[in-house]
Amino acid sequence: MEAVVRVVDSGRFILGPEVEGLEAAIAAYCGTRYAVGCASGTDALYLALRAAGVQPGDKVVTTPFTFFATAGAISRAGAVPVFVDIDPRTFNLNPELVAPALRSAGSARAVIPVHLYGGSADMDPILAAARAHGSAVIEDAAQAIGAEYKGRRCGGLGDIGCISFFPSKNLGGLGEGGMVTTGDLSLRNMAALLRVHGSRDKYRHELIGVNSRLDAMQAAALLVKLRHLDAWTARRQENAAIYRECLAGRTPFALPSPAPYQTRHVFNQFVIRSPRRDPLRDYLAKKGIGSEVYYPIPLHLQPCYAGLGYREGDFPESERAAREALALPIHQALTRDEIETVSQAILEFHG
Ligand SMILES: Cc1ncc(COP(=O)(O)O)c(C=O)c1O
């Protein structure tokens, strides 16, 4: 509340010192040199694509098993998403399929691995394949602030990272917000220029950009919340461990198990796979237990992408994940008792 009042009293509601303070803090947190605050994670992706030089008609390789914004931003930049199936263990881009996809795409200006649910994608082979084809790597780290790949922070592994401060994220604001992270000054400058209608000097426009500035109120609140983020992450990890204690070996489905390279999984979501997902979800709902399906329709089967020519069966692992994935409550405020109650209900359902 003090931070919010400080912004109200300042009368400076857009960008300014609060946003610059958050940019420096998030850059430090992600292990990058620079960060650029913007209006949402969706816009962070759009600004990153434009800053990386993606032009209308370019191809961009990504996963079909992600939130719509990943592909939506590609299309908004005028480019064409080229989908590649996921690794069923991590739900992230299958790195073995990236190089062949880049080869058959002819050339792709960028690759967007998504660190879904708070666990990193397998970045080394993805980076190697992208480098070999001259493609930029833009990390969709919307769900993965603080997550680590082989000890290094997501958002600082590729050329540009994209963070979301949507309220349900581990670092959530009081509304919308996002950030681009990068170690490259020219990418930083391009993203900063594009977020203010491509204008460095007032009313002179070098590029056709957008209005995607971060509000000072969001930055002020996020700076306060950032101080708690590591403790909250530890609580989410504890909750994941309690689920494992209660459920491991006692359910017909496997529990999420981070891959060895996912050295810090931040559990934005705790996602189980159940072949009887929908009846299980209904059973939990009847007991007053919320759960969610991220995501029921893979992007290659979305009505708006019918024109891309994909068909059911093209990405079997993404399609299976869309049928089986169920996110259980994992929020840092949940208690051991509550996690045990959810686990008990799951065990009852499976008899
Ligand atoms: C994987 C992924 N990408 C992009 C976004 C877009 O972020 P925002 O909602 O802040 O626009 C989200 C979050 O909603 C997301 O989960």
mmCIF file of N, CA and C in Angstrom, residues 171-259:
data_model
loop_
_atom_site.group_PDB
_atom_site.id
_atom_site.type_symbol
_atom_site.label_atom_id
_atom_site.label_comp_id
_atom_site.label_asym_id
_atom_site.label_seq_id
_atom_site.Cartn_x
_atom_site.Cartn_y
_atom_site.Cartn_z
ATOM 1 N N LEU A 171 5.314 -14.205 -9.974
ATOM 2 C CA LEU A 171 5.458 -12.791 -9.631
ATOM 3 C C LEU A 171 4.345 -12.056 -10.376
ATOM 4 N N GLY A 172 3.211 -11.914 -9.714
ATOM 5 C CA GLY A 172 2.032 -11.349 -10.365
ATOM 6 C C GLY A 172 1.790 -9.920 -9.897
ATOM 7 N N GLY A 173 1.354 -9.076 -10.812
ATOM 8 C CA GLY A 173 1.090 -7.679 -10.478
ATOM 9 C C GLY A 173 -0.331 -7.461 -9.988
ATOM 10 N N LEU A 174 -0.728 -6.182 -9.992
ATOM 11 C CA LEU A 174 -2.095 -5.810 -9.608
ATOM 12 C C LEU A 174 -2.939 -5.649 -10.871
ATOM 13 N N GLY A 175 -2.469 -6.245 -11.937
ATOM 14 C CA GLY A 175 -3.125 -6.135 -13.241
ATOM 15 C C GLY A 175 -2.158 -6.685 -14.267
ATOM 16 N N GLU A 176 -2.172 -6.106 -15.462
ATOM 17 C CA GLU A 176 -1.305 -6.618 -16.539
ATOM 18 C C GLU A 176 0.098 -6.022 -16.455
ATOM 19 N N GLY A 177 1.059 -6.764 -16.950
ATOM 20 C CA GLY A 177 2.425 -6.259 -17.051
ATOM 21 C C GLY A 177 3.323 -7.323 -17.642
ATOM 22 N N GLY A 178 4.437 -6.900 -18.217
ATOM 23 C CA GLY A 178 5.384 -7.864 -18.783
ATOM 24 C C GLY A 178 6.757 -7.240 -18.902
ATOM 25 N N MET A 179 7.732 -8.050 -19.302
ATOM 26 C CA MET A 179 9.093 -7.534 -19.433
ATOM 27 C C MET A 179 9.881 -8.349 -20.444
ATOM 28 N N VAL A 180 10.726 -7.637 -21.171
ATOM 29 C CA VAL A 180 11.675 -8.267 -22.090
ATOM 30 C C VAL A 180 13.032 -8.244 -21.400
ATOM 31 N N THR A 181 13.754 -9.360 -21.415
ATOM 32 C CA THR A 181 15.092 -9.397 -20.815
ATOM 33 C C THR A 181 16.096 -9.732 -21.919
ATOM 34 N N THR A 182 17.269 -9.135 -21.841
ATOM 35 C CA THR A 182 18.287 -9.440 -22.862
ATOM 36 C C THR A 182 19.667 -8.980 -22.395
ATOM 37 N N GLY A 183 20.672 -9.611 -22.942
ATOM 38 C CA GLY A 183 22.040 -9.186 -22.664
ATOM 39 C C GLY A 183 22.585 -8.284 -23.770
ATOM 40 N N ASP A 184 21.771 -8.027 -24.773
ATOM 41 C CA ASP A 184 22.235 -7.330 -25.970
ATOM 42 C C ASP A 184 21.654 -5.915 -25.996
ATOM 43 N N LEU A 185 22.543 -4.933 -25.979
ATOM 44 C CA LEU A 185 22.093 -3.537 -25.894
ATOM 45 C C LEU A 185 21.250 -3.122 -27.099
ATOM 46 N N SER A 186 21.600 -3.613 -28.288
ATOM 47 C CA SER A 186 20.827 -3.170 -29.461
ATOM 48 C C SER A 186 19.416 -3.772 -29.415
ATOM 49 N N LEU A 187 19.287 -5.019 -28.913
ATOM 50 C CA LEU A 187 17.943 -5.604 -28.772
ATOM 51 C C LEU A 187 17.154 -4.839 -27.706
ATOM 52 N N ARG A 188 17.820 -4.477 -26.641
ATOM 53 C CA ARG A 188 17.177 -3.696 -25.567
ATOM 54 C C ARG A 188 16.665 -2.358 -26.127
ATOM 55 N N ASN A 189 17.527 -1.691 -26.886
ATOM 56 C CA ASN A 189 17.150 -0.377 -27.414
ATOM 57 C C ASN A 189 15.992 -0.493 -28.402
ATOM 58 N N MET A 190 16.012 -1.543 -29.207
ATOM 59 C CA MET A 190 14.942 -1.733 -30.197
ATOM 60 C C MET A 190 13.619 -2.014 -29.488
ATOM 61 N N ALA A 191 13.633 -2.886 -28.458
ATOM 62 C CA ALA A 191 12.391 -3.176 -27.721
ATOM 63 C C ALA A 191 11.868 -1.908 -27.047
ATOM 64 N N ALA A 192 12.785 -1.105 -26.482
ATOM 65 C CA ALA A 192 12.370 0.126 -25.786
ATOM 66 C C ALA A 192 11.775 1.132 -26.782
ATOM 67 N N LEU A 193 12.334 1.161 -27.990
ATOM 68 C CA LEU A 193 11.828 2.086 -29.012
ATOM 69 C C LEU A 193 10.440 1.643 -29.509
ATOM 70 N N LEU A 194 10.315 0.337 -29.735
ATOM 71 C CA LEU A 194 9.038 -0.177 -30.266
ATOM 72 C C LEU A 194 7.896 -0.012 -29.267
ATOM 73 N N ARG A 195 8.207 -0.016 -27.964
ATOM 74 C CA ARG A 195 7.117 0.079 -26.968
ATOM 75 C C ARG A 195 6.539 1.486 -26.890
ATOM 76 N N VAL A 196 7.216 2.486 -27.465
ATOM 77 C CA VAL A 196 6.690 3.863 -27.459
ATOM 78 C C VAL A 196 6.485 4.352 -28.901
ATOM 79 N N HIS A 197 5.769 3.523 -29.681
ATOM 80 C CA HIS A 197 5.432 3.907 -31.057
ATOM 81 C C HIS A 197 6.653 4.252 -31.890
ATOM 82 N N GLY A 198 7.785 3.592 -31.575
ATOM 83 C CA GLY A 198 8.979 3.801 -32.408
ATOM 84 C C GLY A 198 9.504 5.222 -32.385
ATOM 85 N N SER A 199 9.238 5.906 -31.278
ATOM 86 C CA SER A 199 9.575 7.327 -31.237
ATOM 87 C C SER A 199 10.623 7.613 -30.163
ATOM 88 N N ARG A 200 11.794 8.087 -30.604
ATOM 89 C CA ARG A 200 12.845 8.481 -29.657
ATOM 90 C C ARG A 200 12.627 9.944 -29.279
ATOM 91 N N ASP A 201 12.391 10.757 -30.303
ATOM 92 C CA ASP A 201 12.109 12.177 -30.075
ATOM 93 C C ASP A 201 10.621 12.386 -30.277
ATOM 94 N N LYS A 202 10.028 13.196 -29.407
ATOM 95 C CA LYS A 202 8.580 13.362 -29.402
ATOM 96 C C LYS A 202 8.020 13.690 -30.793
ATOM 97 N N TYR A 203 7.010 12.920 -31.188
ATOM 98 C CA TYR A 203 6.271 13.128 -32.444
ATOM 99 C C TYR A 203 7.107 12.892 -33.695
ATOM 100 N N ARG A 204 8.264 12.250 -33.516
ATOM 101 C CA ARG A 204 9.040 11.810 -34.680
ATOM 102 C C ARG A 204 9.169 10.289 -34.573
ATOM 103 N N HIS A 205 8.643 9.560 -35.570
ATOM 104 C CA HIS A 205 8.533 8.098 -35.471
ATOM 105 C C HIS A 205 9.461 7.413 -36.457
ATOM 106 N N GLU A 206 10.467 6.722 -35.892
ATOM 107 C CA GLU A 206 11.441 6.030 -36.741
ATOM 108 C C GLU A 206 10.910 4.693 -37.211
ATOM 109 N N LEU A 207 10.074 4.095 -36.380
ATOM 110 C CA LEU A 207 9.529 2.764 -36.660
ATOM 111 C C LEU A 207 8.054 2.771 -36.310
ATOM 112 N N ILE A 208 7.322 1.795 -36.878
ATOM 113 C CA ILE A 208 5.916 1.661 -36.473
ATOM 114 C C ILE A 208 5.884 0.704 -35.297
ATOM 115 N N GLY A 209 5.779 1.273 -34.117
ATOM 116 C CA GLY A 209 5.758 0.456 -32.907
ATOM 117 C C GLY A 209 4.356 0.361 -32.334
ATOM 118 N N VAL A 210 4.290 0.194 -31.042
ATOM 119 C CA VAL A 210 2.997 0.084 -30.351
ATOM 120 C C VAL A 210 3.074 0.888 -29.063
ATOM 121 N N ASN A 211 1.923 1.064 -28.415
ATOM 122 C CA ASN A 211 1.929 1.606 -27.058
ATOM 123 C C ASN A 211 1.930 0.425 -26.104
ATOM 124 N N SER A 212 3.063 0.148 -25.506
ATOM 125 C CA SER A 212 3.132 -0.978 -24.581
ATOM 126 C C SER A 212 4.015 -0.625 -23.388
ATOM 127 N N ARG A 213 3.654 0.471 -22.737
ATOM 128 C CA ARG A 213 4.453 0.910 -21.590
ATOM 129 C C ARG A 213 3.950 0.240 -20.322
ATOM 130 N N LEU A 214 4.852 0.040 -19.390
ATOM 131 C CA LEU A 214 4.458 -0.545 -18.097
ATOM 132 C C LEU A 214 4.042 0.588 -17.159
ATOM 133 N N ASP A 215 2.953 0.370 -16.415
ATOM 134 C CA ASP A 215 2.484 1.363 -15.449
ATOM 135 C C ASP A 215 3.402 1.411 -14.227
ATOM 136 N N ALA A 216 3.602 2.600 -13.726
ATOM 137 C CA ALA A 216 4.432 2.778 -12.527
ATOM 138 C C ALA A 216 3.836 2.033 -11.326
ATOM 139 N N MET A 217 2.500 2.007 -11.261
ATOM 140 C CA MET A 217 1.824 1.323 -10.134
ATOM 141 C C MET A 217 2.183 -0.163 -10.121
ATOM 142 N N GLN A 218 2.184 -0.769 -11.306
ATOM 143 C CA GLN A 218 2.557 -2.193 -11.390
ATOM 144 C C GLN A 218 4.008 -2.379 -10.946
ATOM 145 N N ALA A 219 4.869 -1.509 -11.458
ATOM 146 C CA ALA A 219 6.296 -1.655 -11.143
ATOM 147 C C ALA A 219 6.523 -1.511 -9.638
ATOM 148 N N ALA A 220 5.845 -0.541 -9.030
ATOM 149 C CA ALA A 220 6.033 -0.308 -7.592
ATOM 150 C C ALA A 220 5.577 -1.528 -6.791
ATOM 151 N N ALA A 221 4.412 -2.078 -7.170
ATOM 152 C CA ALA A 221 3.893 -3.255 -6.449
ATOM 153 C C ALA A 221 4.802 -4.464 -6.690
ATOM 154 N N LEU A 222 5.257 -4.636 -7.924
ATOM 155 C CA LEU A 222 6.099 -5.793 -8.253
ATOM 156 C C LEU A 222 7.451 -5.722 -7.545
ATOM 157 N N LEU A 223 7.965 -4.504 -7.362
ATOM 158 C CA LEU A 223 9.241 -4.370 -6.632
ATOM 159 C C LEU A 223 9.088 -4.861 -5.194
ATOM 160 N N VAL A 224 7.933 -4.599 -4.604
ATOM 161 C CA VAL A 224 7.698 -5.095 -3.231
ATOM 162 C C VAL A 224 7.569 -6.618 -3.253
ATOM 163 N N LYS A 225 6.787 -7.126 -4.203
ATOM 164 C CA LYS A 225 6.539 -8.572 -4.243
ATOM 165 C C LYS A 225 7.807 -9.358 -4.590
ATOM 166 N N LEU A 226 8.676 -8.753 -5.395
ATOM 167 C CA LEU A 226 9.918 -9.440 -5.784
ATOM 168 C C LEU A 226 10.744 -9.835 -4.555
ATOM 169 N N ARG A 227 10.642 -9.038 -3.496
ATOM 170 C CA ARG A 227 11.406 -9.364 -2.270
ATOM 171 C C ARG A 227 10.960 -10.692 -1.665
ATOM 172 N N HIS A 228 9.701 -11.094 -1.974
ATOM 173 C CA HIS A 228 9.155 -12.336 -1.400
ATOM 174 C C HIS A 228 9.247 -13.526 -2.357
ATOM 175 N N LEU A 229 9.679 -13.260 -3.587
ATOM 176 C CA LEU A 229 9.536 -14.293 -4.617
ATOM 177 C C LEU A 229 10.280 -15.584 -4.266
ATOM 178 N N ASP A 230 11.490 -15.484 -3.765
ATOM 179 C CA ASP A 230 12.243 -16.719 -3.486
ATOM 180 C C ASP A 230 11.572 -17.544 -2.382
ATOM 181 N N ALA A 231 11.017 -16.858 -1.385
ATOM 182 C CA ALA A 231 10.313 -17.590 -0.314
ATOM 183 C C ALA A 231 9.054 -18.248 -0.880
ATOM 184 N N TRP A 232 8.352 -17.548 -1.750
ATOM 185 C CA TRP A 232 7.140 -18.129 -2.353
ATOM 186 C C TRP A 232 7.483 -19.324 -3.237
ATOM 187 N N THR A 233 8.598 -19.192 -3.983
ATOM 188 C CA THR A 233 9.023 -20.306 -4.835
ATOM 189 C C THR A 233 9.326 -21.534 -3.969
ATOM 190 N N ALA A 234 10.007 -21.303 -2.852
ATOM 191 C CA ALA A 234 10.335 -22.421 -1.946
ATOM 192 C C ALA A 234 9.050 -23.078 -1.438
ATOM 193 N N ARG A 235 8.010 -22.280 -1.158
ATOM 194 C CA ARG A 235 6.732 -22.828 -0.690
ATOM 195 C C ARG A 235 6.075 -23.676 -1.797
ATOM 196 N N ARG A 236 6.144 -23.196 -3.022
ATOM 197 C CA ARG A 236 5.579 -23.981 -4.139
ATOM 198 C C ARG A 236 6.327 -25.306 -4.282
ATOM 199 N N GLN A 237 7.653 -25.253 -4.141
ATOM 200 C CA GLN A 237 8.450 -26.489 -4.257
ATOM 201 C C GLN A 237 8.101 -27.447 -3.113
ATOM 202 N N GLU A 238 7.863 -26.885 -1.912
ATOM 203 C CA GLU A 238 7.459 -27.741 -0.780
ATOM 204 C C GLU A 238 6.108 -28.394 -1.062
ATOM 205 N N ASN A 239 5.187 -27.606 -1.610
ATOM 206 C CA ASN A 239 3.874 -28.171 -1.929
ATOM 207 C C ASN A 239 3.995 -29.311 -2.944
ATOM 208 N N ALA A 240 4.883 -29.135 -3.918
ATOM 209 C CA ALA A 240 5.107 -30.207 -4.903
ATOM 210 C C ALA A 240 5.640 -31.450 -4.183
ATOM 211 N N ALA A 241 6.531 -31.233 -3.230
ATOM 212 C CA ALA A 241 7.109 -32.373 -2.492
ATOM 213 C C ALA A 241 6.030 -33.069 -1.653
ATOM 214 N N ILE A 242 5.082 -32.308 -1.111
ATOM 215 C CA ILE A 242 4.002 -32.924 -0.317
ATOM 216 C C ILE A 242 3.111 -33.785 -1.225
ATOM 217 N N TYR A 243 2.799 -33.273 -2.411
ATOM 218 C CA TYR A 243 2.033 -34.098 -3.371
ATOM 219 C C TYR A 243 2.761 -35.413 -3.621
ATOM 220 N N ARG A 244 4.086 -35.318 -3.812
ATOM 221 C CA ARG A 244 4.860 -36.534 -4.103
ATOM 222 C C ARG A 244 4.806 -37.505 -2.940
ATOM 223 N N GLU A 245 4.955 -36.956 -1.729
ATOM 224 C CA GLU A 245 4.875 -37.777 -0.509
ATOM 225 C C GLU A 245 3.537 -38.522 -0.459
ATOM 226 N N CYS A 246 2.458 -37.803 -0.765
ATOM 227 C CA CYS A 246 1.112 -38.377 -0.623
ATOM 228 C C CYS A 246 0.761 -39.323 -1.772
ATOM 229 N N LEU A 247 1.275 -39.046 -2.971
ATOM 230 C CA LEU A 247 0.737 -39.727 -4.155
ATOM 231 C C LEU A 247 1.708 -40.677 -4.844
ATOM 232 N N ALA A 248 3.016 -40.504 -4.614
ATOM 233 C CA ALA A 248 3.983 -41.284 -5.413
ATOM 234 C C ALA A 248 3.732 -42.781 -5.251
ATOM 235 N N GLY A 249 3.624 -43.468 -6.360
ATOM 236 C CA GLY A 249 3.440 -44.918 -6.367
ATOM 237 C C GLY A 249 2.026 -45.357 -6.029
ATOM 238 N N ARG A 250 1.111 -44.414 -5.783
ATOM 239 C CA ARG A 250 -0.235 -44.790 -5.370
ATOM 240 C C ARG A 250 -1.297 -44.387 -6.390
ATOM 241 N N THR A 251 -0.859 -43.839 -7.521
ATOM 242 C CA THR A 251 -1.831 -43.424 -8.543
ATOM 243 C C THR A 251 -1.496 -44.127 -9.859
ATOM 244 N N PRO A 252 -2.501 -44.255 -10.721
ATOM 245 C CA PRO A 252 -2.206 -44.888 -12.023
ATOM 246 C C PRO A 252 -1.469 -43.947 -12.970
ATOM 247 N N PHE A 253 -1.193 -42.725 -12.541
ATOM 248 C CA PHE A 253 -0.485 -41.791 -13.434
ATOM 249 C C PHE A 253 0.831 -41.363 -12.795
ATOM 250 N N ALA A 254 1.733 -40.894 -13.652
ATOM 251 C CA ALA A 254 3.031 -40.413 -13.166
ATOM 252 C C ALA A 254 2.890 -38.974 -12.663
ATOM 253 N N LEU A 255 3.628 -38.646 -11.631
ATOM 254 C CA LEU A 255 3.647 -37.273 -11.129
ATOM 255 C C LEU A 255 4.710 -36.489 -11.898
ATOM 256 N N PRO A 256 4.573 -35.146 -11.898
ATOM 257 C CA PRO A 256 5.592 -34.375 -12.612
ATOM 258 C C PRO A 256 6.964 -34.630 -11.998
ATOM 259 N N SER A 257 7.927 -34.921 -12.855
ATOM 260 C CA SER A 257 9.277 -35.107 -12.321
ATOM 261 C C SER A 257 10.233 -34.290 -13.184
ATOM 262 N N PRO A 258 10.814 -33.217 -12.598
ATOM 263 C CA PRO A 258 11.700 -32.365 -13.380
ATOM 264 C C PRO A 258 12.828 -33.167 -14.010
ATOM 265 N N ALA A 259 13.181 -32.800 -15.243
ATOM 266 C CA ALA A 259 14.328 -33.430 -15.924
ATOM 267 C C ALA A 259 15.601 -32.958 -15.224
#
